[in-house]
Amino acid sequence: MNKVLGDVRLYKFDVPSESDVGIIVVSCEGGHESRKFQLSQYTGRGRQRRGSKAGLSKKFVDMINWSFMMMRDDIAIKIHKQIFDHIVSNFCFTNLDNVPPACPVLVFHFQTRGFGQDHVPEIDITRTLLHTLRTRHSILADEDAITRCVPIAPPATKILDCYQSSELCFLCEKGYTRDVEIVHKTRCNHIFHGTCISSYLMRTPHCPVCSAHLPPVDMRTLLFS
Ligand SMILES: [Zn+2]
Ligand SMILES: [Zn+2]
């Protein structure tokens, strides 16, 4: 069965002794893949700036590519691209060059699902987070960690589970039939193929249909407010 992304869930993980770290968790059947990154290293500053999109450095892009290529199957490669499209069209990592020594850890949690599966269950990723952080000096107990994992505001676009319609995508004028294609709904309730709206929003932060302002969410705002 084809696997596609379910919607992203975003959390702030408030760990007292950790800092300056983001985590991407991808939950597939049978487990979670997680990758850690230093926020301040990936903000498109300095020499790494070349090749950046939406304030993300080439180094960050390469990290996502590398991590998920390691999963060595076609599905993982498609999914890494969907994750990347979603992150670059929704989030802005600029001005994170001065991250305070103790700041919340940012967590992107992507779940995969089979096409036709219209409900993606809530999964507890606390253990995965703790495991990922433990390589540094996390001393939190699981119970303590659960209360520190706080959901944060959804981004400008949402991945729609299992969307099917006879309407055409405004951007490419094709239908929604390809079963490996994910579909995004914007905050202003307009629907597009994920790849179409992602590449559009990278150039213009407005909805192509109604012109609603859909700027990438600034990571600083998410982490520190
Ligand atoms: Zn399209
Ligand atoms: Zn709109």
PDB file of C-alpha atoms and ligand atoms in Angstrom:
ATOM      1  CA  MET A   1       0.000   0.000   0.000  1.00  0.00           C
ATOM      2  CA  ASN A   2       1.263   3.491  -0.762  1.00  0.00           C
ATOM      3  CA  LYS A   3       2.372   5.515   2.214  1.00  0.00           C
ATOM      4  CA  VAL A   4       1.850   9.245   2.425  1.00  0.00           C
ATOM      5  CA  LEU A   5       2.224  11.812   5.156  1.00  0.00           C
ATOM      6  CA  GLY A   6      -0.490  12.476   7.665  1.00  0.00           C
ATOM      7  CA  ASP A   7      -0.577  15.977   9.094  1.00  0.00           C
ATOM      8  CA  VAL A   8       2.369  17.378  10.998  1.00  0.00           C
ATOM      9  CA  ARG A   9       2.071  17.967  14.714  1.00  0.00           C
ATOM     10  CA  LEU A  10       4.289  20.546  16.233  1.00  0.00           C
ATOM     11  CA  TYR A  11       5.460  20.618  19.846  1.00  0.00           C
ATOM     12  CA  LYS A  12       7.618  22.646  22.118  1.00  0.00           C
ATOM     13  CA  PHE A  13       9.540  20.351  24.434  1.00  0.00           C
ATOM     14  CA  ASP A  14      10.553  22.288  27.485  1.00  0.00           C
ATOM     15  CA  VAL A  15      13.678  20.548  28.772  1.00  0.00           C
ATOM     16  CA  PRO A  16      15.491  22.406  31.557  1.00  0.00           C
ATOM     17  CA  SER A  17      19.067  21.538  30.664  1.00  0.00           C
ATOM     18  CA  GLU A  18      18.873  21.176  26.898  1.00  0.00           C
ATOM     19  CA  SER A  19      18.978  23.946  24.385  1.00  0.00           C
ATOM     20  CA  ASP A  20      19.351  24.922  20.803  1.00  0.00           C
ATOM     21  CA  VAL A  21      17.955  21.690  19.424  1.00  0.00           C
ATOM     22  CA  GLY A  22      15.191  20.700  17.052  1.00  0.00           C
ATOM     23  CA  ILE A  23      13.901  17.207  16.457  1.00  0.00           C
ATOM     24  CA  ILE A  24      12.102  15.705  13.505  1.00  0.00           C
ATOM     25  CA  VAL A  25      10.196  12.529  14.310  1.00  0.00           C
ATOM     26  CA  VAL A  26       8.668  10.414  11.567  1.00  0.00           C
ATOM     27  CA  SER A  27       6.339   7.700  12.792  1.00  0.00           C
ATOM     28  CA  CYS A  28       5.890   4.744  10.501  1.00  0.00           C
ATOM     29  CA  GLU A  29       4.260   1.464  11.283  1.00  0.00           C
ATOM     30  CA  GLY A  30       6.524  -0.328  13.679  1.00  0.00           C
ATOM     31  CA  GLY A  31       8.507   2.589  14.952  1.00  0.00           C
ATOM     32  CA  HIS A  32       9.734   6.141  14.946  1.00  0.00           C
ATOM     33  CA  GLU A  33      12.708   7.591  13.109  1.00  0.00           C
ATOM     34  CA  SER A  34      14.077  10.673  14.774  1.00  0.00           C
ATOM     35  CA  ARG A  35      16.723  13.194  13.834  1.00  0.00           C
ATOM     36  CA  LYS A  36      18.148  15.948  15.958  1.00  0.00           C
ATOM     37  CA  PHE A  37      19.409  19.283  14.700  1.00  0.00           C
ATOM     38  CA  GLN A  38      21.002  22.388  16.189  1.00  0.00           C
ATOM     39  CA  LEU A  39      18.714  25.278  15.348  1.00  0.00           C
ATOM     40  CA  SER A  40      21.431  27.892  15.199  1.00  0.00           C
ATOM     41  CA  GLN A  41      23.527  25.819  12.803  1.00  0.00           C
ATOM     42  CA  TYR A  42      20.818  25.664  10.194  1.00  0.00           C
ATOM     43  CA  THR A  43      19.516  29.168   9.828  1.00  0.00           C
ATOM     44  CA  GLY A  44      21.069  29.998   6.516  1.00  0.00           C
ATOM     45  CA  ARG A  45      23.747  32.271   7.964  1.00  0.00           C
ATOM     46  CA  GLY A  46      27.265  32.733   6.729  1.00  0.00           C
ATOM     47  CA  ARG A  47      28.786  30.401   4.191  1.00  0.00           C
ATOM     48  CA  GLN A  48      25.978  27.892   4.608  1.00  0.00           C
ATOM     49  CA  ARG A  49      23.528  30.479   3.372  1.00  0.00           C
ATOM     50  CA  ARG A  50      24.009  29.525  -0.248  1.00  0.00           C
ATOM     51  CA  GLY A  51      21.226  27.320  -1.511  1.00  0.00           C
ATOM     52  CA  SER A  52      18.860  28.208   1.306  1.00  0.00           C
ATOM     53  CA  LYS A  53      15.109  28.315   0.993  1.00  0.00           C
ATOM     54  CA  ALA A  54      12.810  30.056   3.466  1.00  0.00           C
ATOM     55  CA  GLY A  55      15.744  30.864   5.700  1.00  0.00           C
ATOM     56  CA  LEU A  56      16.904  27.246   5.897  1.00  0.00           C
ATOM     57  CA  SER A  57      20.508  26.572   5.104  1.00  0.00           C
ATOM     58  CA  LYS A  58      21.719  24.054   2.585  1.00  0.00           C
ATOM     59  CA  LYS A  59      23.107  22.115   5.546  1.00  0.00           C
ATOM     60  CA  PHE A  60      19.601  21.614   6.932  1.00  0.00           C
ATOM     61  CA  VAL A  61      18.283  20.538   3.546  1.00  0.00           C
ATOM     62  CA  ASP A  62      21.165  18.087   3.219  1.00  0.00           C
ATOM     63  CA  MET A  63      20.503  16.702   6.678  1.00  0.00           C
ATOM     64  CA  ILE A  64      16.902  15.888   5.821  1.00  0.00           C
ATOM     65  CA  ASN A  65      17.933  14.366   2.499  1.00  0.00           C
ATOM     66  CA  TRP A  66      20.651  12.274   4.067  1.00  0.00           C
ATOM     67  CA  SER A  67      18.615  11.068   7.037  1.00  0.00           C
ATOM     68  CA  PHE A  68      15.745   9.790   5.035  1.00  0.00           C
ATOM     69  CA  MET A  69      17.775   8.454   2.119  1.00  0.00           C
ATOM     70  CA  MET A  70      19.267   6.157   4.738  1.00  0.00           C
ATOM     71  CA  MET A  71      15.885   4.482   5.059  1.00  0.00           C
ATOM     72  CA  ARG A  72      16.634   3.154   1.570  1.00  0.00           C
ATOM     73  CA  ASP A  73      13.278   2.743  -0.010  1.00  0.00           C
ATOM     74  CA  ASP A  74      11.300   4.699  -2.575  1.00  0.00           C
ATOM     75  CA  ILE A  75       8.560   5.513  -0.145  1.00  0.00           C
ATOM     76  CA  ALA A  76      10.975   7.049   2.337  1.00  0.00           C
ATOM     77  CA  ILE A  77      12.440   9.196  -0.421  1.00  0.00           C
ATOM     78  CA  LYS A  78       9.028  10.493  -1.462  1.00  0.00           C
ATOM     79  CA  ILE A  79       8.157  11.148   2.151  1.00  0.00           C
ATOM     80  CA  HIS A  80      11.335  13.079   2.845  1.00  0.00           C
ATOM     81  CA  LYS A  81      10.447  15.334  -0.067  1.00  0.00           C
ATOM     82  CA  GLN A  82       6.949  15.866   1.294  1.00  0.00           C
ATOM     83  CA  ILE A  83       8.403  16.710   4.706  1.00  0.00           C
ATOM     84  CA  PHE A  84      10.871  19.105   3.193  1.00  0.00           C
ATOM     85  CA  ASP A  85       8.189  20.845   1.085  1.00  0.00           C
ATOM     86  CA  HIS A  86       5.999  21.225   4.110  1.00  0.00           C
ATOM     87  CA  ILE A  87       8.727  22.667   6.316  1.00  0.00           C
ATOM     88  CA  VAL A  88      10.095  25.158   3.809  1.00  0.00           C
ATOM     89  CA  SER A  89       6.702  26.500   2.807  1.00  0.00           C
ATOM     90  CA  ASN A  90       5.480  26.917   6.373  1.00  0.00           C
ATOM     91  CA  PHE A  91       8.373  27.819   8.607  1.00  0.00           C
ATOM     92  CA  CYS A  92      11.011  30.455   8.683  1.00  0.00           C
ATOM     93  CA  PHE A  93      14.282  29.829  10.521  1.00  0.00           C
ATOM     94  CA  THR A  94      15.821  33.244  10.090  1.00  0.00           C
ATOM     95  CA  ASN A  95      17.195  35.199  13.056  1.00  0.00           C
ATOM     96  CA  LEU A  96      17.881  32.106  15.114  1.00  0.00           C
ATOM     97  CA  ASP A  97      21.577  32.825  15.168  1.00  0.00           C
ATOM     98  CA  ASN A  98      21.321  33.938  18.794  1.00  0.00           C
ATOM     99  CA  VAL A  99      19.473  31.123  20.490  1.00  0.00           C
ATOM    100  CA  PRO A 100      19.605  31.404  24.301  1.00  0.00           C
ATOM    101  CA  PRO A 101      21.566  28.650  26.100  1.00  0.00           C
ATOM    102  CA  ALA A 102      18.393  27.097  27.530  1.00  0.00           C
ATOM    103  CA  CYS A 103      15.446  27.165  25.170  1.00  0.00           C
ATOM    104  CA  PRO A 104      12.627  24.745  24.401  1.00  0.00           C
ATOM    105  CA  VAL A 105      13.340  21.984  21.937  1.00  0.00           C
ATOM    106  CA  LEU A 106      11.296  22.242  18.774  1.00  0.00           C
ATOM    107  CA  VAL A 107       9.633  19.010  17.658  1.00  0.00           C
ATOM    108  CA  PHE A 108       8.143  18.284  14.238  1.00  0.00           C
ATOM    109  CA  HIS A 109       6.182  15.063  14.353  1.00  0.00           C
ATOM    110  CA  PHE A 110       5.184  13.582  11.001  1.00  0.00           C
ATOM    111  CA  GLN A 111       3.152  10.434  10.815  1.00  0.00           C
ATOM    112  CA  THR A 112       2.820   8.309   7.727  1.00  0.00           C
ATOM    113  CA  ARG A 113      -0.390   6.561   6.835  1.00  0.00           C
ATOM    114  CA  GLY A 114      -1.642   4.299   4.101  1.00  0.00           C
ATOM    115  CA  PHE A 115      -3.681   5.977   1.378  1.00  0.00           C
ATOM    116  CA  GLY A 116      -7.307   5.374   2.212  1.00  0.00           C
ATOM    117  CA  GLN A 117      -6.620   5.439   5.932  1.00  0.00           C
ATOM    118  CA  ASP A 118      -8.607   8.435   7.072  1.00  0.00           C
ATOM    119  CA  HIS A 119      -7.736   8.464  10.735  1.00  0.00           C
ATOM    120  CA  VAL A 120      -4.203   8.917  12.004  1.00  0.00           C
ATOM    121  CA  PRO A 121      -4.143   8.097  15.718  1.00  0.00           C
ATOM    122  CA  GLU A 122      -2.381  10.227  18.293  1.00  0.00           C
ATOM    123  CA  ILE A 123       0.929   8.572  19.142  1.00  0.00           C
ATOM    124  CA  ASP A 124       2.949   9.187  22.281  1.00  0.00           C
ATOM    125  CA  ILE A 125       6.422  10.134  21.129  1.00  0.00           C
ATOM    126  CA  THR A 126       7.762  11.086  24.559  1.00  0.00           C
ATOM    127  CA  ARG A 127      10.086   8.087  24.789  1.00  0.00           C
ATOM    128  CA  THR A 128      11.493   8.746  21.340  1.00  0.00           C
ATOM    129  CA  LEU A 129      12.128  12.358  22.288  1.00  0.00           C
ATOM    130  CA  LEU A 130      13.842  11.395  25.523  1.00  0.00           C
ATOM    131  CA  HIS A 131      15.913   8.774  23.766  1.00  0.00           C
ATOM    132  CA  THR A 132      17.012  11.305  21.154  1.00  0.00           C
ATOM    133  CA  LEU A 133      17.938  13.865  23.795  1.00  0.00           C
ATOM    134  CA  ARG A 134      19.594  11.426  26.189  1.00  0.00           C
ATOM    135  CA  THR A 135      22.741  11.367  24.112  1.00  0.00           C
ATOM    136  CA  ARG A 136      23.391  14.751  25.677  1.00  0.00           C
ATOM    137  CA  HIS A 137      22.492  15.105  29.336  1.00  0.00           C
ATOM    138  CA  SER A 138      18.755  14.819  29.747  1.00  0.00           C
ATOM    139  CA  ILE A 139      17.746  13.563  33.159  1.00  0.00           C
ATOM    140  CA  LEU A 140      13.956  13.751  32.822  1.00  0.00           C
ATOM    141  CA  ALA A 141      11.683  10.922  33.826  1.00  0.00           C
ATOM    142  CA  ASP A 142       9.100   9.831  31.248  1.00  0.00           C
ATOM    143  CA  GLU A 143       6.189  11.127  33.373  1.00  0.00           C
ATOM    144  CA  ASP A 144       7.822  14.502  33.777  1.00  0.00           C
ATOM    145  CA  ALA A 145       8.566  14.661  30.070  1.00  0.00           C
ATOM    146  CA  ILE A 146       4.923  14.139  29.040  1.00  0.00           C
ATOM    147  CA  THR A 147       3.818  17.341  30.762  1.00  0.00           C
ATOM    148  CA  ARG A 148       6.632  19.259  29.129  1.00  0.00           C
ATOM    149  CA  CYS A 149       5.684  18.373  25.568  1.00  0.00           C
ATOM    150  CA  VAL A 150       3.309  21.171  24.606  1.00  0.00           C
ATOM    151  CA  PRO A 151       1.469  21.351  21.251  1.00  0.00           C
ATOM    152  CA  ILE A 152       1.989  24.624  19.407  1.00  0.00           C
ATOM    153  CA  ALA A 153      -0.011  26.508  16.799  1.00  0.00           C
ATOM    154  CA  PRO A 154      -0.577  24.856  13.432  1.00  0.00           C
ATOM    155  CA  PRO A 155       1.178  26.359  10.406  1.00  0.00           C
ATOM    156  CA  ALA A 156      -0.359  28.073   7.349  1.00  0.00           C
ATOM    157  CA  THR A 157      -1.177  24.826   5.571  1.00  0.00           C
ATOM    158  CA  LYS A 158      -2.500  21.541   6.831  1.00  0.00           C
ATOM    159  CA  ILE A 159      -2.103  18.140   5.215  1.00  0.00           C
ATOM    160  CA  LEU A 160      -5.556  16.776   4.379  1.00  0.00           C
ATOM    161  CA  ASP A 161      -6.002  13.106   4.972  1.00  0.00           C
ATOM    162  CA  CYS A 162      -7.388  11.202   2.023  1.00  0.00           C
ATOM    163  CA  TYR A 163      -8.698  14.028  -0.048  1.00  0.00           C
ATOM    164  CA  GLN A 164     -10.661  13.142  -3.148  1.00  0.00           C
ATOM    165  CA  SER A 165     -12.645  15.543  -5.281  1.00  0.00           C
ATOM    166  CA  SER A 166     -13.659  16.161  -8.865  1.00  0.00           C
ATOM    167  CA  GLU A 167     -12.309  19.701  -8.607  1.00  0.00           C
ATOM    168  CA  LEU A 168      -8.955  20.654 -10.086  1.00  0.00           C
ATOM    169  CA  CYS A 169      -5.959  22.158  -8.352  1.00  0.00           C
ATOM    170  CA  PHE A 170      -5.921  25.900  -9.075  1.00  0.00           C
ATOM    171  CA  LEU A 171      -2.165  25.865  -9.652  1.00  0.00           C
ATOM    172  CA  CYS A 172      -1.581  22.917 -11.988  1.00  0.00           C
ATOM    173  CA  GLU A 173      -5.176  22.361 -13.193  1.00  0.00           C
ATOM    174  CA  LYS A 174      -4.917  18.649 -12.527  1.00  0.00           C
ATOM    175  CA  GLY A 175      -7.221  16.565 -10.360  1.00  0.00           C
ATOM    176  CA  TYR A 176      -6.611  14.822  -7.060  1.00  0.00           C
ATOM    177  CA  THR A 177      -6.239  11.283  -8.228  1.00  0.00           C
ATOM    178  CA  ARG A 178      -2.578  10.445  -7.838  1.00  0.00           C
ATOM    179  CA  ASP A 179      -2.509   8.330  -4.738  1.00  0.00           C
ATOM    180  CA  VAL A 180       1.037   9.199  -3.712  1.00  0.00           C
ATOM    181  CA  GLU A 181       0.316  12.930  -3.824  1.00  0.00           C
ATOM    182  CA  ILE A 182      -0.499  14.680  -0.594  1.00  0.00           C
ATOM    183  CA  VAL A 183      -3.038  17.504  -0.495  1.00  0.00           C
ATOM    184  CA  HIS A 184      -2.775  20.675   1.571  1.00  0.00           C
ATOM    185  CA  LYS A 185      -5.507  22.966   2.846  1.00  0.00           C
ATOM    186  CA  THR A 186      -4.539  26.536   3.642  1.00  0.00           C
ATOM    187  CA  ARG A 187      -5.670  28.522   6.670  1.00  0.00           C
ATOM    188  CA  CYS A 188      -8.089  30.333   4.322  1.00  0.00           C
ATOM    189  CA  ASN A 189      -9.614  26.943   3.381  1.00  0.00           C
ATOM    190  CA  HIS A 190      -8.290  26.604  -0.158  1.00  0.00           C
ATOM    191  CA  ILE A 191      -7.045  23.245  -1.372  1.00  0.00           C
ATOM    192  CA  PHE A 192      -3.997  22.423  -3.524  1.00  0.00           C
ATOM    193  CA  HIS A 193      -1.547  19.628  -4.168  1.00  0.00           C
ATOM    194  CA  GLY A 194       1.141  19.785  -1.470  1.00  0.00           C
ATOM    195  CA  THR A 195       3.979  20.208  -3.940  1.00  0.00           C
ATOM    196  CA  CYS A 196       2.089  22.907  -5.923  1.00  0.00           C
ATOM    197  CA  ILE A 197       1.282  25.124  -2.946  1.00  0.00           C
ATOM    198  CA  SER A 198       4.662  24.544  -1.290  1.00  0.00           C
ATOM    199  CA  SER A 199       6.661  25.776  -4.237  1.00  0.00           C
ATOM    200  CA  TYR A 200       4.209  28.660  -4.698  1.00  0.00           C
ATOM    201  CA  LEU A 201       4.439  29.794  -1.052  1.00  0.00           C
ATOM    202  CA  MET A 202       8.225  29.716  -1.199  1.00  0.00           C
ATOM    203  CA  ARG A 203       8.040  32.508  -3.781  1.00  0.00           C
ATOM    204  CA  THR A 204       4.906  34.393  -2.695  1.00  0.00           C
ATOM    205  CA  PRO A 205       3.466  34.313   0.826  1.00  0.00           C
ATOM    206  CA  HIS A 206      -0.143  34.746  -0.342  1.00  0.00           C
ATOM    207  CA  CYS A 207      -2.934  32.337  -1.222  1.00  0.00           C
ATOM    208  CA  PRO A 208      -3.123  32.053  -5.027  1.00  0.00           C
ATOM    209  CA  VAL A 209      -6.939  31.992  -4.887  1.00  0.00           C
ATOM    210  CA  CYS A 210      -7.953  34.625  -2.330  1.00  0.00           C
ATOM    211  CA  SER A 211      -4.637  36.438  -1.643  1.00  0.00           C
ATOM    212  CA  ALA A 212      -4.825  35.795   2.111  1.00  0.00           C
ATOM    213  CA  HIS A 213      -1.441  36.436   3.689  1.00  0.00           C
ATOM    214  CA  LEU A 214       0.277  33.110   4.445  1.00  0.00           C
ATOM    215  CA  PRO A 215       3.768  33.981   5.624  1.00  0.00           C
ATOM    216  CA  PRO A 216       6.088  31.261   6.933  1.00  0.00           C
ATOM    217  CA  VAL A 217       5.849  30.998  10.720  1.00  0.00           C
ATOM    218  CA  ASP A 218       8.929  32.391  12.414  1.00  0.00           C
ATOM    219  CA  MET A 219      10.576  29.766  14.607  1.00  0.00           C
ATOM    220  CA  ARG A 220      11.517  32.373  17.200  1.00  0.00           C
ATOM    221  CA  THR A 221       7.863  33.223  17.734  1.00  0.00           C
ATOM    222  CA  LEU A 222       6.948  29.556  18.118  1.00  0.00           C
ATOM    223  CA  LEU A 223       9.716  28.823  20.585  1.00  0.00           C
ATOM    224  CA  PHE A 224       9.692  31.910  22.746  1.00  0.00           C
ATOM    225  CA  SER A 225       6.063  32.946  23.070  1.00  0.00           C
TER     226      SER A 225
HETATM  227 ZN    ZN B   1      -1.561  21.058  -8.318  1.00  0.00          ZN
HETATM  228 ZN    ZN B   2      -7.204  31.328   0.094  1.00  0.00          ZN
END
